[in-house]
CSV table of C-alpha atoms in Angstrom, one decimal:
chain,number,residue,atom,x,y,z
A,1,MET,CA,40.0,16.3,14.4
A,2,ASN,CA,37.4,16.1,17.2
A,3,GLY,CA,33.9,17.2,17.9
A,4,SER,CA,32.3,18.7,20.9
A,5,TYR,CA,28.8,18.1,22.2
A,6,ARG,CA,26.2,19.9,24.2
A,7,LYS,CA,22.6,19.4,25.3
A,8,ARG,CA,19.9,22.0,24.9
A,9,GLY,CA,16.7,21.0,26.6
A,10,ASP,CA,16.3,17.3,25.8
A,11,LYS,CA,18.2,17.3,22.5
A,12,TRP,CA,21.9,17.0,21.7
A,13,SER,CA,24.0,18.8,19.2
A,14,TYR,CA,27.5,18.5,17.9
A,15,ILE,CA,30.1,21.1,16.9
A,16,VAL,CA,32.9,20.1,14.5
A,17,ASP,CA,35.8,22.3,13.4
A,18,LEU,CA,36.0,22.5,9.6
A,19,GLY,CA,39.4,24.1,9.5
A,20,PRO,CA,40.3,27.6,8.2
A,21,ASP,CA,38.4,29.1,5.3
A,22,PRO,CA,40.7,28.8,2.2
A,23,ALA,CA,39.8,32.4,1.1
A,24,THR,CA,39.9,34.3,4.4
A,25,GLY,CA,41.7,32.0,6.8
A,26,LYS,CA,39.0,32.4,9.3
A,27,ARG,CA,38.0,29.5,11.5
A,28,ARG,CA,35.0,27.6,10.4
A,29,GLN,CA,32.7,25.4,12.5
A,30,LYS,CA,29.6,23.3,11.8
A,31,GLU,CA,26.9,22.8,14.4
A,32,LYS,CA,23.9,20.5,14.1
A,33,GLY,CA,21.3,19.6,16.7
A,34,GLY,CA,18.1,17.8,17.1
A,35,PHE,CA,19.6,14.4,18.2
A,36,LYS,CA,17.7,12.4,20.9
A,37,THR,CA,20.9,11.1,22.5
A,38,LYS,CA,24.5,12.1,22.7
A,39,LYS,CA,25.4,8.8,21.0
A,40,GLU,CA,23.4,9.8,17.9
A,41,ALA,CA,25.1,13.2,17.9
A,42,GLN,CA,28.6,11.5,18.2
A,43,ALA,CA,27.7,9.1,15.3
A,44,ALA,CA,26.7,12.0,13.0
A,45,ALA,CA,29.8,14.0,14.0
A,46,ALA,CA,32.0,11.0,13.2
A,47,GLU,CA,30.6,10.7,9.7
A,48,LEU,CA,31.3,14.4,9.1
A,49,ILE,CA,34.9,14.0,10.5
A,50,VAL,CA,35.6,11.1,8.2
A,51,GLN,CA,34.3,13.1,5.2
A,52,LEU,CA,36.6,16.0,6.2
A,53,GLU,CA,39.6,13.7,6.6
A,54,ASN,CA,39.0,12.1,3.2
A,55,ASN,CA,38.4,15.5,1.6
A,56,ASN,CA,34.9,14.4,0.7
A,57,TYR,CA,33.0,17.1,2.6
A,58,ARG,CA,30.9,19.5,0.6
A,59,LYS,CA,29.3,22.5,2.2
A,60,PRO,CA,25.5,21.9,2.1
A,61,VAL,CA,23.6,24.1,-0.3
A,62,LYS,CA,20.4,25.5,1.0
A,63,GLN,CA,17.3,23.9,-0.6
A,64,LEU,CA,13.8,24.0,0.6
A,65,LEU,CA,12.3,20.6,1.3
A,66,GLU,CA,9.3,21.3,-1.0
A,67,LYS,CA,11.6,21.9,-3.9
A,68,TYR,CA,13.7,18.8,-3.2
A,69,LEU,CA,10.6,16.6,-2.8
A,70,SER,CA,9.1,17.8,-6.0
A,71,ASP,CA,12.3,17.1,-7.9
A,72,TRP,CA,12.6,13.6,-6.3
A,73,LEU,CA,9.0,12.8,-7.1
A,74,GLU,CA,9.5,13.7,-10.7
A,75,SER,CA,12.7,11.5,-10.8
A,76,LYS,CA,10.6,8.5,-9.6
A,77,ARG,CA,7.9,8.9,-12.2
A,78,ILE,CA,9.5,6.5,-14.7
A,79,SER,CA,10.4,3.8,-12.2
A,80,LEU,CA,7.2,3.6,-10.1
A,81,LYS,CA,3.9,1.9,-11.0
A,82,SER,CA,1.2,4.5,-11.6
A,83,ASN,CA,-0.7,3.5,-8.5
A,84,THR,CA,2.5,3.8,-6.3
A,85,TYR,CA,3.4,7.1,-7.9
A,86,ALA,CA,0.0,8.5,-7.2
A,87,SER,CA,0.2,7.3,-3.6
A,88,TYR,CA,3.7,9.0,-3.2
A,89,LYS,CA,2.4,12.2,-4.8
A,90,HIS,CA,-0.6,12.3,-2.5
A,91,HIS,CA,1.4,11.9,0.7
A,92,ILE,CA,4.0,14.4,-0.4
A,93,GLU,CA,1.6,17.1,-1.6
A,94,TYR,CA,-1.2,16.7,1.0
A,95,HIS,CA,0.8,15.9,4.1
A,96,ILE,CA,4.6,16.5,4.0
A,97,ILE,CA,4.9,19.7,2.0
A,98,PRO,CA,2.1,21.7,3.7
A,99,ALA,CA,3.6,21.0,7.1
A,100,MET,CA,7.4,21.0,6.4
A,101,GLY,CA,7.9,22.3,2.8
A,102,LYS,CA,9.5,25.6,3.9
A,103,ILE,CA,12.2,24.0,6.0
A,104,ASP,CA,15.7,23.9,4.6
A,105,ILE,CA,16.4,20.2,3.9
A,106,THR,CA,19.9,20.5,5.4
A,107,LYS,CA,18.5,21.7,8.7
A,108,LEU,CA,15.8,19.1,9.0
A,109,THR,CA,16.0,17.3,12.3
A,110,PRO,CA,14.6,14.0,13.6
A,111,ALA,CA,12.8,16.0,16.3
A,112,GLU,CA,10.9,18.0,13.7
A,113,ILE,CA,9.9,14.9,11.8
A,114,GLY,CA,8.7,13.1,15.0
A,115,LYS,CA,6.6,16.1,15.9
A,116,PHE,CA,5.2,16.1,12.4
A,117,TYR,CA,4.1,12.5,12.7
A,118,ALA,CA,2.5,13.2,16.1
A,119,THR,CA,0.5,16.0,14.6
A,120,LEU,CA,-0.8,13.8,11.8
A,121,LEU,CA,-1.9,11.2,14.4
A,122,ASN,CA,-3.2,13.4,17.1
A,123,GLU,CA,-4.5,16.6,15.4
A,124,LYS,CA,-5.2,15.5,11.8
A,125,LYS,CA,-6.5,12.2,13.1
A,126,LEU,CA,-4.9,10.2,10.3
A,127,ALA,CA,-4.9,6.4,10.7
A,128,GLU,CA,-1.7,4.8,12.0
A,129,GLY,CA,-1.3,2.9,8.7
A,130,THR,CA,-1.5,6.1,6.7
A,131,VAL,CA,1.2,7.8,8.9
A,132,ARG,CA,3.4,4.7,8.4
A,133,ASP,CA,3.0,5.1,4.7
A,134,VAL,CA,4.0,8.8,5.0
A,135,HIS,CA,7.0,7.8,6.9
A,136,LYS,CA,8.0,5.2,4.3
A,137,VAL,CA,7.8,7.8,1.5
A,138,PHE,CA,9.6,10.5,3.6
A,139,THR,CA,12.4,8.0,4.4
A,140,ALA,CA,12.8,6.9,0.8
A,141,ALA,CA,13.0,10.5,-0.4
A,142,LEU,CA,15.7,11.5,2.2
A,143,ASN,CA,17.7,8.3,1.5
A,144,GLN,CA,18.0,9.6,-2.0
A,145,ALA,CA,19.1,13.0,-0.8
A,146,VAL,CA,21.9,11.3,1.1
A,147,LYS,CA,23.0,9.4,-2.1
A,148,TRP,CA,22.9,12.7,-4.1
A,149,GLY,CA,25.1,14.4,-1.5
A,150,ILE,CA,22.4,16.9,-0.5
A,151,ILE,CA,22.4,15.9,3.1
A,152,GLN,CA,24.9,13.8,5.1
A,153,ARG,CA,22.5,11.8,7.1
A,154,ASN,CA,18.8,10.8,6.8
A,155,PRO,CA,17.0,12.4,9.8
A,156,ALA,CA,13.8,10.3,9.1
A,157,ALA,CA,15.8,7.1,9.6
A,158,LEU,CA,16.4,8.2,13.2
A,159,VAL,CA,12.7,8.6,13.9
A,160,GLU,CA,10.7,5.6,15.1
A,161,LYS,CA,7.9,4.8,12.7
A,162,PRO,CA,4.4,5.0,14.0
A,163,ARG,CA,3.3,1.7,15.5
A,164,ALA,CA,1.0,-0.4,13.5
A,165,GLY,CA,-2.5,-0.6,15.1
A,166,ARG,CA,-4.4,-3.7,14.6
A,167,LYS,CA,-7.7,-2.9,12.9
A,168,GLU,CA,-10.6,-5.3,13.6
A,169,LEU,CA,-11.7,-6.8,10.3
A,170,SER,CA,-15.3,-6.6,9.1
A,171,VAL,CA,-16.3,-9.8,7.3
A,172,TRP,CA,-19.5,-11.7,6.4
A,173,THR,CA,-20.5,-15.2,7.4
A,174,ALA,CA,-21.2,-17.6,4.6
A,175,GLU,CA,-24.9,-17.0,5.0
A,176,GLN,CA,-24.5,-13.3,4.7
A,177,ALA,CA,-22.3,-13.6,1.6
A,178,LYS,CA,-25.0,-15.8,0.0
A,179,GLU,CA,-27.7,-13.3,0.9
A,180,PHE,CA,-25.8,-10.5,-0.7
A,181,LEU,CA,-25.2,-12.5,-3.9
A,182,LYS,CA,-28.9,-13.2,-4.2
A,183,ILE,CA,-29.5,-9.4,-4.2
A,184,ALA,CA,-26.7,-8.8,-6.7
A,185,LEU,CA,-27.7,-11.7,-9.0
A,186,THR,CA,-29.4,-9.6,-11.7
A,187,ASP,CA,-26.8,-6.8,-11.6
A,188,ARG,CA,-24.4,-6.4,-14.4
A,189,LEU,CA,-21.4,-6.4,-12.0
A,190,TYR,CA,-22.6,-9.6,-10.2
A,191,VAL,CA,-19.5,-11.5,-11.5
A,192,ALA,CA,-17.2,-9.0,-10.0
A,193,PHE,CA,-18.7,-9.5,-6.5
A,194,LEU,CA,-18.7,-13.2,-7.0
A,195,LEU,CA,-15.0,-13.2,-7.9
A,196,ALA,CA,-14.1,-11.2,-4.9
A,197,LEU,CA,-15.9,-13.6,-2.5
A,198,SER,CA,-14.9,-16.8,-4.2
A,199,THR,CA,-11.2,-16.0,-5.0
A,200,GLY,CA,-10.1,-13.2,-2.7
A,201,MET,CA,-8.9,-11.1,-5.7
A,202,ARG,CA,-8.3,-7.4,-5.2
A,203,GLN,CA,-10.6,-4.8,-6.8
A,204,GLY,CA,-8.0,-3.8,-9.4
A,205,GLU,CA,-7.2,-7.5,-10.2
A,206,ILE,CA,-10.9,-8.3,-10.9
A,207,LEU,CA,-11.4,-5.2,-13.1
A,208,GLY,CA,-8.2,-6.0,-15.0
A,209,LEU,CA,-8.9,-9.7,-15.5
A,210,ARG,CA,-8.9,-10.8,-19.2
A,211,TRP,CA,-10.5,-13.8,-20.8
A,212,LYS,CA,-7.0,-14.7,-22.1
A,213,ASP,CA,-6.0,-15.2,-18.5
A,214,VAL,CA,-8.9,-17.5,-17.7
A,215,ASP,CA,-8.7,-21.2,-18.4
A,216,LEU,CA,-12.2,-22.5,-18.1
A,217,GLU,CA,-11.2,-26.0,-19.0
A,218,ALA,CA,-8.6,-26.2,-16.2
A,219,GLY,CA,-10.7,-24.1,-13.8
A,220,THR,CA,-7.9,-21.5,-13.2
A,221,LEU,CA,-7.5,-17.7,-13.3
A,222,HIS,CA,-4.0,-16.2,-14.0
A,223,ILE,CA,-3.8,-12.9,-12.2
A,224,VAL,CA,-1.3,-10.9,-14.2
A,225,GLN,CA,-2.9,-7.5,-14.9
A,226,THR,CA,-4.6,-4.8,-12.8
A,227,LEU,CA,-6.6,-1.7,-13.3
A,228,SER,CA,-5.4,1.5,-11.6
A,229,HIS,CA,-7.4,3.1,-8.8
A,230,ASP,CA,-8.6,5.9,-11.1
A,231,GLY,CA,-9.7,3.4,-13.7
A,232,LYS,CA,-7.6,5.0,-16.4
A,233,GLU,CA,-4.8,2.5,-16.9
A,234,LEU,CA,-4.5,-1.2,-17.3
A,235,SER,CA,-1.0,-2.4,-16.4
A,236,ALA,CA,0.9,-5.7,-16.3
A,237,GLY,CA,1.7,-7.0,-12.9
A,238,THR,CA,-0.1,-6.8,-9.6
A,239,LYS,CA,0.4,-4.9,-6.3
A,240,THR,CA,3.3,-7.1,-5.3
A,241,LYS,CA,5.6,-9.6,-7.0
A,242,SER,CA,3.8,-12.5,-5.3
A,243,GLY,CA,0.5,-11.0,-6.5
A,244,ASN,CA,1.1,-12.6,-9.9
A,245,ARG,CA,-0.5,-15.9,-9.3
A,246,THR,CA,-2.8,-18.7,-10.4
A,247,VAL,CA,-6.0,-19.2,-8.5
A,248,SER,CA,-8.2,-22.3,-8.9
A,249,ILE,CA,-12.0,-21.9,-9.2
A,250,ASP,CA,-14.8,-24.4,-8.7
A,251,ALA,CA,-17.2,-25.9,-11.2
A,252,ASP,CA,-20.1,-23.6,-10.4
A,253,LEU,CA,-18.0,-20.4,-10.9
A,254,VAL,CA,-16.8,-21.9,-14.2
A,255,LYS,CA,-20.4,-22.2,-15.4
A,256,ILE,CA,-21.2,-18.6,-14.4
A,257,LEU,CA,-18.1,-17.4,-16.2
A,258,ARG,CA,-19.1,-19.3,-19.4
A,259,LYS,CA,-22.5,-17.5,-19.3
A,260,GLN,CA,-20.7,-14.2,-18.7
A,261,LYS,CA,-18.5,-14.8,-21.7
A,262,ALA,CA,-21.4,-15.6,-23.9
A,263,ARG,CA,-23.3,-12.4,-22.8
A,264,ILE,CA,-20.3,-10.2,-23.6
A,265,LEU,CA,-19.9,-11.8,-27.0
A,266,GLN,CA,-23.6,-10.9,-27.8
A,267,GLU,CA,-23.0,-7.3,-26.7
A,268,ARG,CA,-20.0,-7.0,-28.9
A,269,LEU,CA,-21.9,-8.5,-31.9
A,270,LYS,CA,-24.9,-6.2,-31.4
A,271,ALA,CA,-22.8,-3.1,-31.1
A,272,GLN,CA,-22.7,-0.7,-34.0
A,273,GLU,CA,-19.3,-0.1,-35.6
A,274,GLY,CA,-17.2,2.1,-33.4
A,275,GLU,CA,-19.4,1.7,-30.4
A,276,TYR,CA,-17.5,-1.2,-28.8
A,277,THR,CA,-13.8,-1.3,-27.7
A,278,ASP,CA,-12.7,-4.8,-26.9
A,279,TYR,CA,-10.3,-5.0,-24.0
A,280,ASP,CA,-11.0,-8.7,-23.6
A,281,LEU,CA,-12.2,-8.0,-20.0
A,282,VAL,CA,-14.2,-10.4,-17.9
A,283,THR,CA,-16.2,-7.6,-16.2
A,284,PRO,CA,-16.4,-4.8,-18.8
A,285,THR,CA,-18.9,-2.0,-19.3
A,286,SER,CA,-21.5,-2.5,-22.0
A,287,LYS,CA,-19.1,-0.8,-24.4
A,288,GLY,CA,-16.2,-3.2,-23.6
A,289,THR,CA,-14.2,-0.6,-21.6
A,290,PRO,CA,-13.0,-1.1,-18.0
A,291,VAL,CA,-15.4,-0.5,-15.2
A,292,THR,CA,-14.0,2.2,-13.0
A,293,PRO,CA,-13.4,1.3,-9.3
A,294,ARG,CA,-15.6,4.3,-8.4
A,295,ASN,CA,-18.6,2.9,-10.3
A,296,LEU,CA,-18.0,-0.6,-8.9
A,297,SER,CA,-18.1,0.8,-5.4
A,298,ARG,CA,-21.2,2.9,-6.1
A,299,THR,CA,-23.0,-0.3,-7.3
A,300,PHE,CA,-21.7,-2.3,-4.4
A,301,TYR,CA,-23.1,0.2,-1.8
A,302,ARG,CA,-26.4,0.6,-3.7
A,303,LEU,CA,-26.9,-3.2,-3.5
A,304,LEU,CA,-25.8,-3.2,0.2
A,305,SER,CA,-28.6,-0.7,0.9
A,306,GLN,CA,-31.1,-3.1,-0.6
A,307,SER,CA,-30.0,-6.0,1.6
A,308,GLU,CA,-30.0,-6.7,5.3
A,309,VAL,CA,-26.4,-7.8,5.6
A,310,PRO,CA,-23.8,-5.8,7.6
A,311,HIS,CA,-22.3,-2.9,5.6
A,312,ILE,CA,-18.7,-3.6,4.8
A,313,THR,CA,-16.2,-2.3,2.1
A,314,PHE,CA,-15.6,-4.0,-1.2
A,315,HIS,CA,-12.1,-4.9,0.0
A,316,ASP,CA,-13.7,-6.7,3.0
A,317,LEU,CA,-15.0,-9.2,0.5
A,318,ARG,CA,-11.4,-10.3,0.1
A,319,HIS,CA,-11.1,-10.6,3.9
A,320,THR,CA,-14.4,-12.6,3.9
A,321,HIS,CA,-13.0,-15.0,1.4
A,322,ALA,CA,-9.8,-15.6,3.5
A,323,THR,CA,-11.8,-15.9,6.8
A,324,LEU,CA,-14.2,-18.5,5.3
A,325,LEU,CA,-11.4,-20.6,4.1
A,326,LEU,CA,-9.5,-20.6,7.4
A,327,THR,CA,-12.6,-21.4,9.4
A,328,GLN,CA,-13.1,-24.4,7.1
A,329,GLY,CA,-9.7,-25.7,8.0
A,330,ILE,CA,-7.9,-24.7,4.8
A,331,HIS,CA,-4.2,-24.5,5.4
A,332,PRO,CA,-2.9,-20.9,5.8
A,333,LYS,CA,-0.3,-21.5,3.2
A,334,VAL,CA,-3.0,-22.2,0.6
A,335,VAL,CA,-4.9,-19.1,1.7
A,336,ALA,CA,-1.7,-17.0,1.4
A,337,GLU,CA,-1.2,-18.3,-2.1
A,338,ARG,CA,-4.7,-17.5,-3.2
A,339,LEU,CA,-4.4,-14.0,-1.8
A,340,GLY,CA,-1.0,-13.4,-3.2
A,341,HIS,CA,0.8,-12.9,0.1
A,342,ALA,CA,4.6,-13.4,-0.1
A,343,ASP,CA,4.8,-14.9,3.4
A,344,MET,CA,2.2,-17.1,5.2
A,345,ARG,CA,3.1,-15.1,8.4
A,346,VAL,CA,1.4,-12.0,6.8
A,347,THR,CA,-1.8,-14.0,6.3
A,348,LEU,CA,-1.7,-15.3,9.9
A,349,GLU,CA,-1.1,-11.8,11.3
A,350,ILE,CA,-4.0,-10.3,9.3
A,351,TYR,CA,-6.4,-13.0,10.2
A,352,SER,CA,-5.4,-13.7,13.7
A,353,HIS,CA,-9.0,-13.3,14.8
A,354,VAL,CA,-9.7,-16.7,13.2
A,355,LEU,CA,-7.1,-18.5,15.2
A,356,PRO,CA,-9.0,-19.0,18.4
A,357,HIS,CA,-11.8,-20.7,16.5
A,358,MET,CA,-9.3,-22.9,14.7
A,359,GLN,CA,-7.6,-23.8,18.0
A,360,LYS,CA,-11.0,-24.9,19.5
A,361,ASP,CA,-11.9,-26.9,16.4
A,362,ALA,CA,-8.5,-28.6,16.5
A,363,ALA,CA,-8.9,-29.5,20.2
A,364,GLU,CA,-12.4,-31.0,19.5
A,365,LYS,CA,-11.1,-33.1,16.6
A,366,VAL,CA,-8.2,-34.5,18.6
A,367,GLY,CA,-10.6,-35.2,21.4
A,368,LYS,CA,-12.8,-37.3,19.1
A,369,LEU,CA,-9.8,-39.2,17.9
A,370,LEU,CA,-8.7,-40.1,21.4
A,371,PHE,CA,-11.9,-40.5,23.4
A,372,SER,CA,-14.5,-41.8,21.0
């Protein structure tokens, strides 16, 4: 059993004989195109031929991509964290389905997917990182379609994912960080900003931090819970497995946290019955409930407008923390551990802008040892 191949334009297709129809005896053939090279078409045809020879071939049933993706997304609801599920849902409903939802999943080609990514980048002006996330979701969904026997081969796996552009980080100097903290000192959410700058914790980690996870005697924070992006759900675990970590804090931060704890206790005692819900949070609202990320950001930008420091995002406070540590000569492995990076190489890649300064500092120190 062999296949034949032909080129149309710059794409290749295969034709494989399926044998006679059991009911009519008529000859049946399957043709599929959209392959970049003849080698890709031959590989796909070989898979089909093996299935035919092993009697494992099933004629594809027409199913629109939008229907399949909706079903797949629902099947993932119980296995994905709420934040991840929300991200998948956004990419599928706002990007993939509007552009490709009416395509029969069995006829989806790598060329169509590649063109879709190009449109997102060049016409929709989405960031390269966002398109890479779309590609990740699309590939995962179609991998499952292969496992379920809906398609024979994942066309997204044959498309090169958009390259990762290197975004220049916006960070503060130590002086700028201190200037902002002076402005924020009297604000209720001061501790949240201080934690971001002094520990590098993510926004959801700060807003989900509980007193039971804080050891003021030892000067450590155990990061094991996060608040969702919409502020509606506290969940065990962090963004990644390595995100569950213990971070050391200095004596000054310990003092500030003790004052914060005392203030929260007073608020709880003064509240009327039924007015306070105790979530044991380090940075709660006046009613004990979680502060939503939206309100935290609103406060952050309001305080920024009152200061003269460069405007950056709340997440950039995490980058500022890492940059300050690296410029002080702290080993990248320690920085990676504080940030919750699984691999030190991730830390070095993100903060590569710091490396030239570190190289110069190292050269000067070696010079002093040898020539002074």
